[in-house]
Amino acid sequence: MRLHRLDLTAFGPFGGAQSVDFDELSAAGLFLLHGPTGAGKTSVLDAVCYALYGSVPGARQSGQGANLRSDHAAPGTRTETVLELTVGGRRLEVSRQPPWERPKKRGAGTTVEKAQSLLREYDTAAGAWKELSRSHQEIGEEITQLLGMSREQFCQVVLLPQGDFARFLRADAEARGRLLGRLFDTRRFAEVEKRLAERRRGAEARVREGDSALLADAHRMQQVAGDAMELPELAPGEPGLAEAVLGAAAVARSTARELLTTAHCGRLAAESAQAAAERALADVRELDRLQRRLAAARERAEALQERAGAHQEARERWERARKAEAVAPALELREAADVEHEEAAVRAARARARLPERFADSGAAGLAAAARRAAEELGGLASARRGERRLADLAVERADLDRRERDDEDVLAEADAWLTGWDAVRTELRDRIERAQEAAARAEQLDGRREPAQRRLEAARRREELTDDLEAARRTALACGERTQTAREHWLDVREQRLNGIAAELAATLAEGEPCAVCGATEHPAPARKGAGHVDREAEGQALAAYRRAEEGQAEAERGLGRVREALAVATAEAGDAPTDRLAAEALAAEEAYAQARREASALHPAREELRRAEQEHERRTAAQREAAVRAASRVGHRERLEREQLALEEELTRARGTADSVAERAAQLERQAALLAEAAEAARAAEESAERLKAADGRLDEAAFRAGFDTPQAAADALLDDTAHRELQRRLDAWQSEEAAVRAALAEPDALAAARRPPADLAAAERAAADAAERLRAAASAQDAAARRCAELDQLSARASAGVRRLAPLREEHDRVARLAGLTAGTSADNERKMRLEAYVLAARLEQVAAAATVRLQRMSAGRYTLVHSDDRAGRGRSGLGLHVVDAWTGRERDTATLSGGETFFASLALALGLADVVTDEAGGVRLDTLFIDEGFGSLDDQTLDEVLDVLDSLRERDRSVGIVSHVGDLRRRIHAQLEVVKGRSGSTVRLRGYRPSGRRGSGEE
């Protein structure tokens, strides 16, 4: 990184525009930045830091640069810093403008403008600058990535402000590690540590998960095996768990197989005993069955003997019924003929009763002839019946004509009445439409004025609220400022008291025979003593912390005041100077006028719809009027035709009716008479035929009863049985025969007779013996099944456990390997004797290079006395790797850098910073630091040491570097010719370049 040019405008103590040409200053390699106290030397470095990172170092930082504006600047001059530099082979220009209050362009007061940033890059091909970004965040990320350092790291390595040289030298291992890791980009090694730790945790979790599953299988095997298996007292992940589980499973399987063999032998013995008991039970059951069967047969024989008489009567009844079955067809035929004859006689008598008396004695032939004559007369009335129906239709048609005529007259009257007022209705509707259209246009105009009025009213209300908030914010900012001033004065007082008593603090560290850190003497005859009210470092730190908290509170209050002012300016610009009450009245009037116009405009659509419906009604009524007139004209001819047809039909029907009231009535009379005669003739003929069939059936019945052996047909009828009685009698006879045969067979069976001669069978005792044997067999079978299931389950679980162990073997090996690597890289492994992490190990090598590079300059600065060496010893209980010691050539001893005196600490830390810059530049992935600034610290050096330090700094030109020294020491102005002087005045500070030109001449003119 090389700085070329810095432009300042209204920044810090610089009221106007100032420019610093670093190319001209850097040409000398070593240049001095000097000026009186408060002139703004450090502000030049602040401007460089602000241009790069958008903020300034340490306690001077506040917000987004809100306190960086110069109090000497003109009100209209904007604060700005522009830095031109080369980094990573790219020439860039960074411009930053912090937020500031400027006068309003219109009206009185001020307004706050936001911060602005711009990043440009010089395009050598085009010979012009091209814009890269205007985003604060993007520019910050781009600069941080190019420099490879954050703002704090940049200030520590490049700027090193206000006595912070010793910060890196005296930092602990963790702080050194963070800075070196950022400079040398060792994140990949930290990622390796992280990845190995993650892999170790993942592998450990998988091994624990596998061991948990293995232990779960072991618990299930223990549940199956019972007391035959003991589980190992090991947790998941502990060594030897798999072998212990598999060994316990093998013992359990062996015990289970022994129990299975014992259960099998017991089952075989129980099966033999159960078979013998079953055979004995079968013999007893057979004996009992034969004895009970013979006893039952004897009882059945006695019952048959008692029912012998009833059986004989049933056989005789069955024989008589069998003979009567031959007469049954004749009986059925005679009964059917008798029923048919009676029904026919009843129908004939009923039909004759409905006829006139003159037909009472007529036979079937006479009745049929009379029916034919009535039918012939009825056929002659068909034409008259049609004419009568047509006459009725004519009456209906005439009535319909009259009704339609009346309807058309009503339609004409209603249409005439409605059409009379049509013109007035149409005119009134059109006027309503025009008024609604005018209201809609007026509403649209009012709507455009309504929203601006509402916005002005809201802005006026915000203006009133913000006016009160502004006064409160001013009071808060003033109070914070007073608190900040009080805290600052208190801190300065405390600091002055501590400086007055610093000798007592230094005297407290003196030891007999040890050199004094101030004068170097080994004798301390009168060390200072702490007096009453002595102020130590802690009290000063508390006062400083209180001052910084008050300063931060003041900055926050001022930012709040700026935000309220900006919001008030926006609200005032929008609302104007009009009072809020008047704006509210105007907004309300606009709303009411708009609402009234909307209500009037809402009648437009209903009015248009009403007009459309009225026009449709007009067209409908006009068409109805025309159609009614056409229908009235056509009805006149139709009515005349109907009247002529009606007169002709009435004459024809008078002749056809005769004495009846109508032709239909006469036809109904003839139809009824013909139907009754035909029915009576048919009934008389059926009665005559049924009487002949009844006579023939009586003769056949008498002959059939005589042949069957019955004296009369009635005796044969009494002997007949119905189907149910016949089946019941047959069943009884068959059952008797079957029972008789079965009893004879049972009484003659040899086995039953032999069983009767033996003692009675004891079936209950035999059944108990068989049940006991069966129960013993079931118990033995259950024991064998349980033993077999135990063996099968143990085999299955053991196989699964063995498979799990085989699956876990690669995981366990991977876990062991990854755990060893993770422990080694994390510094927790026993193999890592110094407990050094991998990243720390890499950084230790870099620090060793830094120490070697720093030693080259430190030896020159200390006249060969001191050498910086890297130490990887552990500090207390912490980890080793990033320690720094100094070797004193005069004593030959190695000691901690914290034991160096003030001047020695300065040039040792300076040598270390320069060595760090060399190593970073030489590192392939590092950032070249071509420009360094050293702020104060030279006053602690004697003349000889100062010459040696300046010689070392001047030698940096050999590597094309430049070093800027910020100091009050007057001797430096005589030794360093290239100078940038900061001159303070009542209108602000200015900068002047003195004493060196790239051509080699020296000068003193103001630039």
PDB file of N, CA and C in Angstrom, residues 394-440:
ATOM      1  N   LEU A 394    -117.998 -24.721 -30.077  1.00  0.00           N
ATOM      2  CA  LEU A 394    -118.302 -23.400 -30.633  1.00  0.00           C
ATOM      3  C   LEU A 394    -118.632 -22.409 -29.523  1.00  0.00           C
ATOM      4  N   ALA A 395    -119.348 -22.872 -28.510  1.00  0.00           N
ATOM      5  CA  ALA A 395    -119.684 -21.973 -27.399  1.00  0.00           C
ATOM      6  C   ALA A 395    -118.417 -21.523 -26.667  1.00  0.00           C
ATOM      7  N   VAL A 396    -117.457 -22.466 -26.491  1.00  0.00           N
ATOM      8  CA  VAL A 396    -116.195 -22.117 -25.825  1.00  0.00           C
ATOM      9  C   VAL A 396    -115.411 -21.113 -26.651  1.00  0.00           C
ATOM     10  N   GLU A 397    -115.382 -21.325 -27.983  1.00  0.00           N
ATOM     11  CA  GLU A 397    -114.633 -20.406 -28.838  1.00  0.00           C
ATOM     12  C   GLU A 397    -115.218 -19.001 -28.790  1.00  0.00           C
ATOM     13  N   ARG A 398    -116.564 -18.903 -28.793  1.00  0.00           N
ATOM     14  CA  ARG A 398    -117.193 -17.581 -28.733  1.00  0.00           C
ATOM     15  C   ARG A 398    -116.878 -16.896 -27.401  1.00  0.00           C
ATOM     16  N   ALA A 399    -116.903 -17.665 -26.316  1.00  0.00           N
ATOM     17  CA  ALA A 399    -116.570 -17.064 -25.018  1.00  0.00           C
ATOM     18  C   ALA A 399    -115.116 -16.597 -25.009  1.00  0.00           C
ATOM     19  N   ASP A 400    -114.229 -17.366 -25.650  1.00  0.00           N
ATOM     20  CA  ASP A 400    -112.814 -16.965 -25.696  1.00  0.00           C
ATOM     21  C   ASP A 400    -112.638 -15.695 -26.510  1.00  0.00           C
ATOM     22  N   LEU A 401    -113.435 -15.583 -27.637  1.00  0.00           N
ATOM     23  CA  LEU A 401    -113.373 -14.356 -28.427  1.00  0.00           C
ATOM     24  C   LEU A 401    -113.796 -13.156 -27.590  1.00  0.00           C
ATOM     25  N   ASP A 402    -114.856 -13.322 -26.806  1.00  0.00           N
ATOM     26  CA  ASP A 402    -115.320 -12.210 -25.976  1.00  0.00           C
ATOM     27  C   ASP A 402    -114.254 -11.815 -24.937  1.00  0.00           C
ATOM     28  N   ARG A 403    -113.610 -12.837 -24.319  1.00  0.00           N
ATOM     29  CA  ARG A 403    -112.599 -12.537 -23.305  1.00  0.00           C
ATOM     30  C   ARG A 403    -111.414 -11.795 -23.907  1.00  0.00           C
ATOM     31  N   ARG A 404    -110.940 -12.263 -25.080  1.00  0.00           N
ATOM     32  CA  ARG A 404    -109.790 -11.604 -25.700  1.00  0.00           C
ATOM     33  C   ARG A 404    -110.126 -10.197 -26.157  1.00  0.00           C
ATOM     34  N   GLU A 405    -111.374 -10.004 -26.561  1.00  0.00           N
ATOM     35  CA  GLU A 405    -111.786  -8.654 -26.951  1.00  0.00           C
ATOM     36  C   GLU A 405    -111.735  -7.705 -25.754  1.00  0.00           C
ATOM     37  N   ARG A 406    -112.194  -8.196 -24.601  1.00  0.00           N
ATOM     38  CA  ARG A 406    -112.133  -7.357 -23.411  1.00  0.00           C
ATOM     39  C   ARG A 406    -110.664  -7.076 -23.006  1.00  0.00           C
ATOM     40  N   ASP A 407    -109.800  -8.114 -23.113  1.00  0.00           N
ATOM     41  CA  ASP A 407    -108.388  -7.907 -22.766  1.00  0.00           C
ATOM     42  C   ASP A 407    -107.729  -6.864 -23.654  1.00  0.00           C
ATOM     43  N   ASP A 408    -107.999  -6.926 -24.950  1.00  0.00           N
ATOM     44  CA  ASP A 408    -107.393  -5.956 -25.871  1.00  0.00           C
ATOM     45  C   ASP A 408    -107.898  -4.550 -25.598  1.00  0.00           C
ATOM     46  N   GLU A 409    -109.173  -4.444 -25.221  1.00  0.00           N
ATOM     47  CA  GLU A 409    -109.683  -3.115 -24.876  1.00  0.00           C
ATOM     48  C   GLU A 409    -108.947  -2.562 -23.656  1.00  0.00           C
ATOM     49  N   ASP A 410    -108.673  -3.429 -22.636  1.00  0.00           N
ATOM     50  CA  ASP A 410    -107.927  -2.968 -21.465  1.00  0.00           C
ATOM     51  C   ASP A 410    -106.505  -2.550 -21.830  1.00  0.00           C
ATOM     52  N   VAL A 411    -105.849  -3.351 -22.702  1.00  0.00           N
ATOM     53  CA  VAL A 411    -104.488  -3.019 -23.128  1.00  0.00           C
ATOM     54  C   VAL A 411    -104.436  -1.675 -23.829  1.00  0.00           C
ATOM     55  N   LEU A 412    -105.414  -1.422 -24.716  1.00  0.00           N
ATOM     56  CA  LEU A 412    -105.441  -0.149 -25.452  1.00  0.00           C
ATOM     57  C   LEU A 412    -105.651   1.025 -24.507  1.00  0.00           C
ATOM     58  N   ALA A 413    -106.538   0.838 -23.537  1.00  0.00           N
ATOM     59  CA  ALA A 413    -106.813   1.935 -22.615  1.00  0.00           C
ATOM     60  C   ALA A 413    -105.572   2.236 -21.754  1.00  0.00           C
ATOM     61  N   GLU A 414    -104.904   1.186 -21.259  1.00  0.00           N
ATOM     62  CA  GLU A 414    -103.725   1.385 -20.419  1.00  0.00           C
ATOM     63  C   GLU A 414    -102.577   2.002 -21.202  1.00  0.00           C
ATOM     64  N   ALA A 415    -102.357   1.528 -22.467  1.00  0.00           N
ATOM     65  CA  ALA A 415    -101.283   2.079 -23.295  1.00  0.00           C
ATOM     66  C   ALA A 415    -101.529   3.545 -23.615  1.00  0.00           C
ATOM     67  N   ASP A 416    -102.777   3.903 -23.921  1.00  0.00           N
ATOM     68  CA  ASP A 416    -103.083   5.311 -24.219  1.00  0.00           C
ATOM     69  C   ASP A 416    -102.805   6.191 -23.014  1.00  0.00           C
ATOM     70  N   ALA A 417    -103.208   5.676 -21.811  1.00  0.00           N
ATOM     71  CA  ALA A 417    -102.994   6.482 -20.602  1.00  0.00           C
ATOM     72  C   ALA A 417    -101.497   6.652 -20.314  1.00  0.00           C
ATOM     73  N   TRP A 418    -100.676   5.601 -20.504  1.00  0.00           N
ATOM     74  CA  TRP A 418     -99.235   5.685 -20.197  1.00  0.00           C
ATOM     75  C   TRP A 418     -98.502   6.556 -21.196  1.00  0.00           C
ATOM     76  N   LEU A 419     -98.830   6.414 -22.497  1.00  0.00           N
ATOM     77  CA  LEU A 419     -98.120   7.161 -23.537  1.00  0.00           C
ATOM     78  C   LEU A 419     -98.435   8.645 -23.490  1.00  0.00           C
ATOM     79  N   THR A 420     -99.532   9.002 -22.853  1.00  0.00           N
ATOM     80  CA  THR A 420     -99.890  10.422 -22.777  1.00  0.00           C
ATOM     81  C   THR A 420     -98.824  11.204 -22.003  1.00  0.00           C
ATOM     82  N   GLY A 421     -98.213  10.637 -20.889  1.00  0.00           N
ATOM     83  CA  GLY A 421     -97.216  11.347 -20.087  1.00  0.00           C
ATOM     84  C   GLY A 421     -95.779  10.989 -20.409  1.00  0.00           C
ATOM     85  N   TRP A 422     -95.515  10.361 -21.568  1.00  0.00           N
ATOM     86  CA  TRP A 422     -94.160   9.887 -21.915  1.00  0.00           C
ATOM     87  C   TRP A 422     -93.156  11.033 -22.083  1.00  0.00           C
ATOM     88  N   ASP A 423     -93.515  12.103 -22.769  1.00  0.00           N
ATOM     89  CA  ASP A 423     -92.572  13.195 -23.036  1.00  0.00           C
ATOM     90  C   ASP A 423     -92.094  13.847 -21.742  1.00  0.00           C
ATOM     91  N   ALA A 424     -92.994  14.039 -20.787  1.00  0.00           N
ATOM     92  CA  ALA A 424     -92.605  14.680 -19.529  1.00  0.00           C
ATOM     93  C   ALA A 424     -91.645  13.783 -18.732  1.00  0.00           C
ATOM     94  N   VAL A 425     -91.928  12.475 -18.705  1.00  0.00           N
ATOM     95  CA  VAL A 425     -91.058  11.553 -17.975  1.00  0.00           C
ATOM     96  C   VAL A 425     -89.653  11.525 -18.578  1.00  0.00           C
ATOM     97  N   ARG A 426     -89.573  11.469 -19.903  1.00  0.00           N
ATOM     98  CA  ARG A 426     -88.260  11.412 -20.560  1.00  0.00           C
ATOM     99  C   ARG A 426     -87.453  12.671 -20.296  1.00  0.00           C
ATOM    100  N   THR A 427     -88.107  13.840 -20.357  1.00  0.00           N
ATOM    101  CA  THR A 427     -87.397  15.095 -20.112  1.00  0.00           C
ATOM    102  C   THR A 427     -86.856  15.157 -18.688  1.00  0.00           C
ATOM    103  N   GLU A 428     -87.669  14.726 -17.707  1.00  0.00           N
ATOM    104  CA  GLU A 428     -87.242  14.776 -16.312  1.00  0.00           C
ATOM    105  C   GLU A 428     -86.045  13.851 -16.053  1.00  0.00           C
ATOM    106  N   LEU A 429     -86.029  12.646 -16.661  1.00  0.00           N
ATOM    107  CA  LEU A 429     -84.915  11.711 -16.478  1.00  0.00           C
ATOM    108  C   LEU A 429     -83.637  12.230 -17.115  1.00  0.00           C
ATOM    109  N   ARG A 430     -83.741  12.844 -18.264  1.00  0.00           N
ATOM    110  CA  ARG A 430     -82.539  13.395 -18.909  1.00  0.00           C
ATOM    111  C   ARG A 430     -81.944  14.528 -18.076  1.00  0.00           C
ATOM    112  N   ASP A 431     -82.792  15.346 -17.454  1.00  0.00           N
ATOM    113  CA  ASP A 431     -82.276  16.408 -16.590  1.00  0.00           C
ATOM    114  C   ASP A 431     -81.528  15.816 -15.392  1.00  0.00           C
ATOM    115  N   ARG A 432     -82.030  14.734 -14.793  1.00  0.00           N
ATOM    116  CA  ARG A 432     -81.357  14.097 -13.661  1.00  0.00           C
ATOM    117  C   ARG A 432     -79.975  13.569 -14.066  1.00  0.00           C
ATOM    118  N   ILE A 433     -79.878  13.002 -15.257  1.00  0.00           N
ATOM    119  CA  ILE A 433     -78.591  12.472 -15.744  1.00  0.00           C
ATOM    120  C   ILE A 433     -77.577  13.602 -15.912  1.00  0.00           C
ATOM    121  N   GLU A 434     -77.995  14.717 -16.491  1.00  0.00           N
ATOM    122  CA  GLU A 434     -77.070  15.835 -16.687  1.00  0.00           C
ATOM    123  C   GLU A 434     -76.568  16.373 -15.347  1.00  0.00           C
ATOM    124  N   ARG A 435     -77.473  16.499 -14.334  1.00  0.00           N
ATOM    125  CA  ARG A 435     -77.043  17.002 -13.032  1.00  0.00           C
ATOM    126  C   ARG A 435     -76.035  16.034 -12.376  1.00  0.00           C
ATOM    127  N   ALA A 436     -76.265  14.726 -12.510  1.00  0.00           N
ATOM    128  CA  ALA A 436     -75.341  13.749 -11.913  1.00  0.00           C
ATOM    129  C   ALA A 436     -73.984  13.780 -12.612  1.00  0.00           C
ATOM    130  N   GLN A 437     -73.963  13.974 -13.932  1.00  0.00           N
ATOM    131  CA  GLN A 437     -72.688  14.061 -14.658  1.00  0.00           C
ATOM    132  C   GLN A 437     -71.883  15.285 -14.218  1.00  0.00           C
ATOM    133  N   GLU A 438     -72.570  16.408 -14.048  1.00  0.00           N
ATOM    134  CA  GLU A 438     -71.877  17.596 -13.569  1.00  0.00           C
ATOM    135  C   GLU A 438     -71.292  17.362 -12.165  1.00  0.00           C
ATOM    136  N   ALA A 439     -72.054  16.664 -11.286  1.00  0.00           N
ATOM    137  CA  ALA A 439     -71.550  16.378  -9.934  1.00  0.00           C
ATOM    138  C   ALA A 439     -70.336  15.454  -9.989  1.00  0.00           C
ATOM    139  N   ALA A 440     -70.300  14.466 -10.910  1.00  0.00           N
ATOM    140  CA  ALA A 440     -69.145  13.562 -11.026  1.00  0.00           C
ATOM    141  C   ALA A 440     -67.892  14.323 -11.443  1.00  0.00           C
TER     142      ALA A 440
END
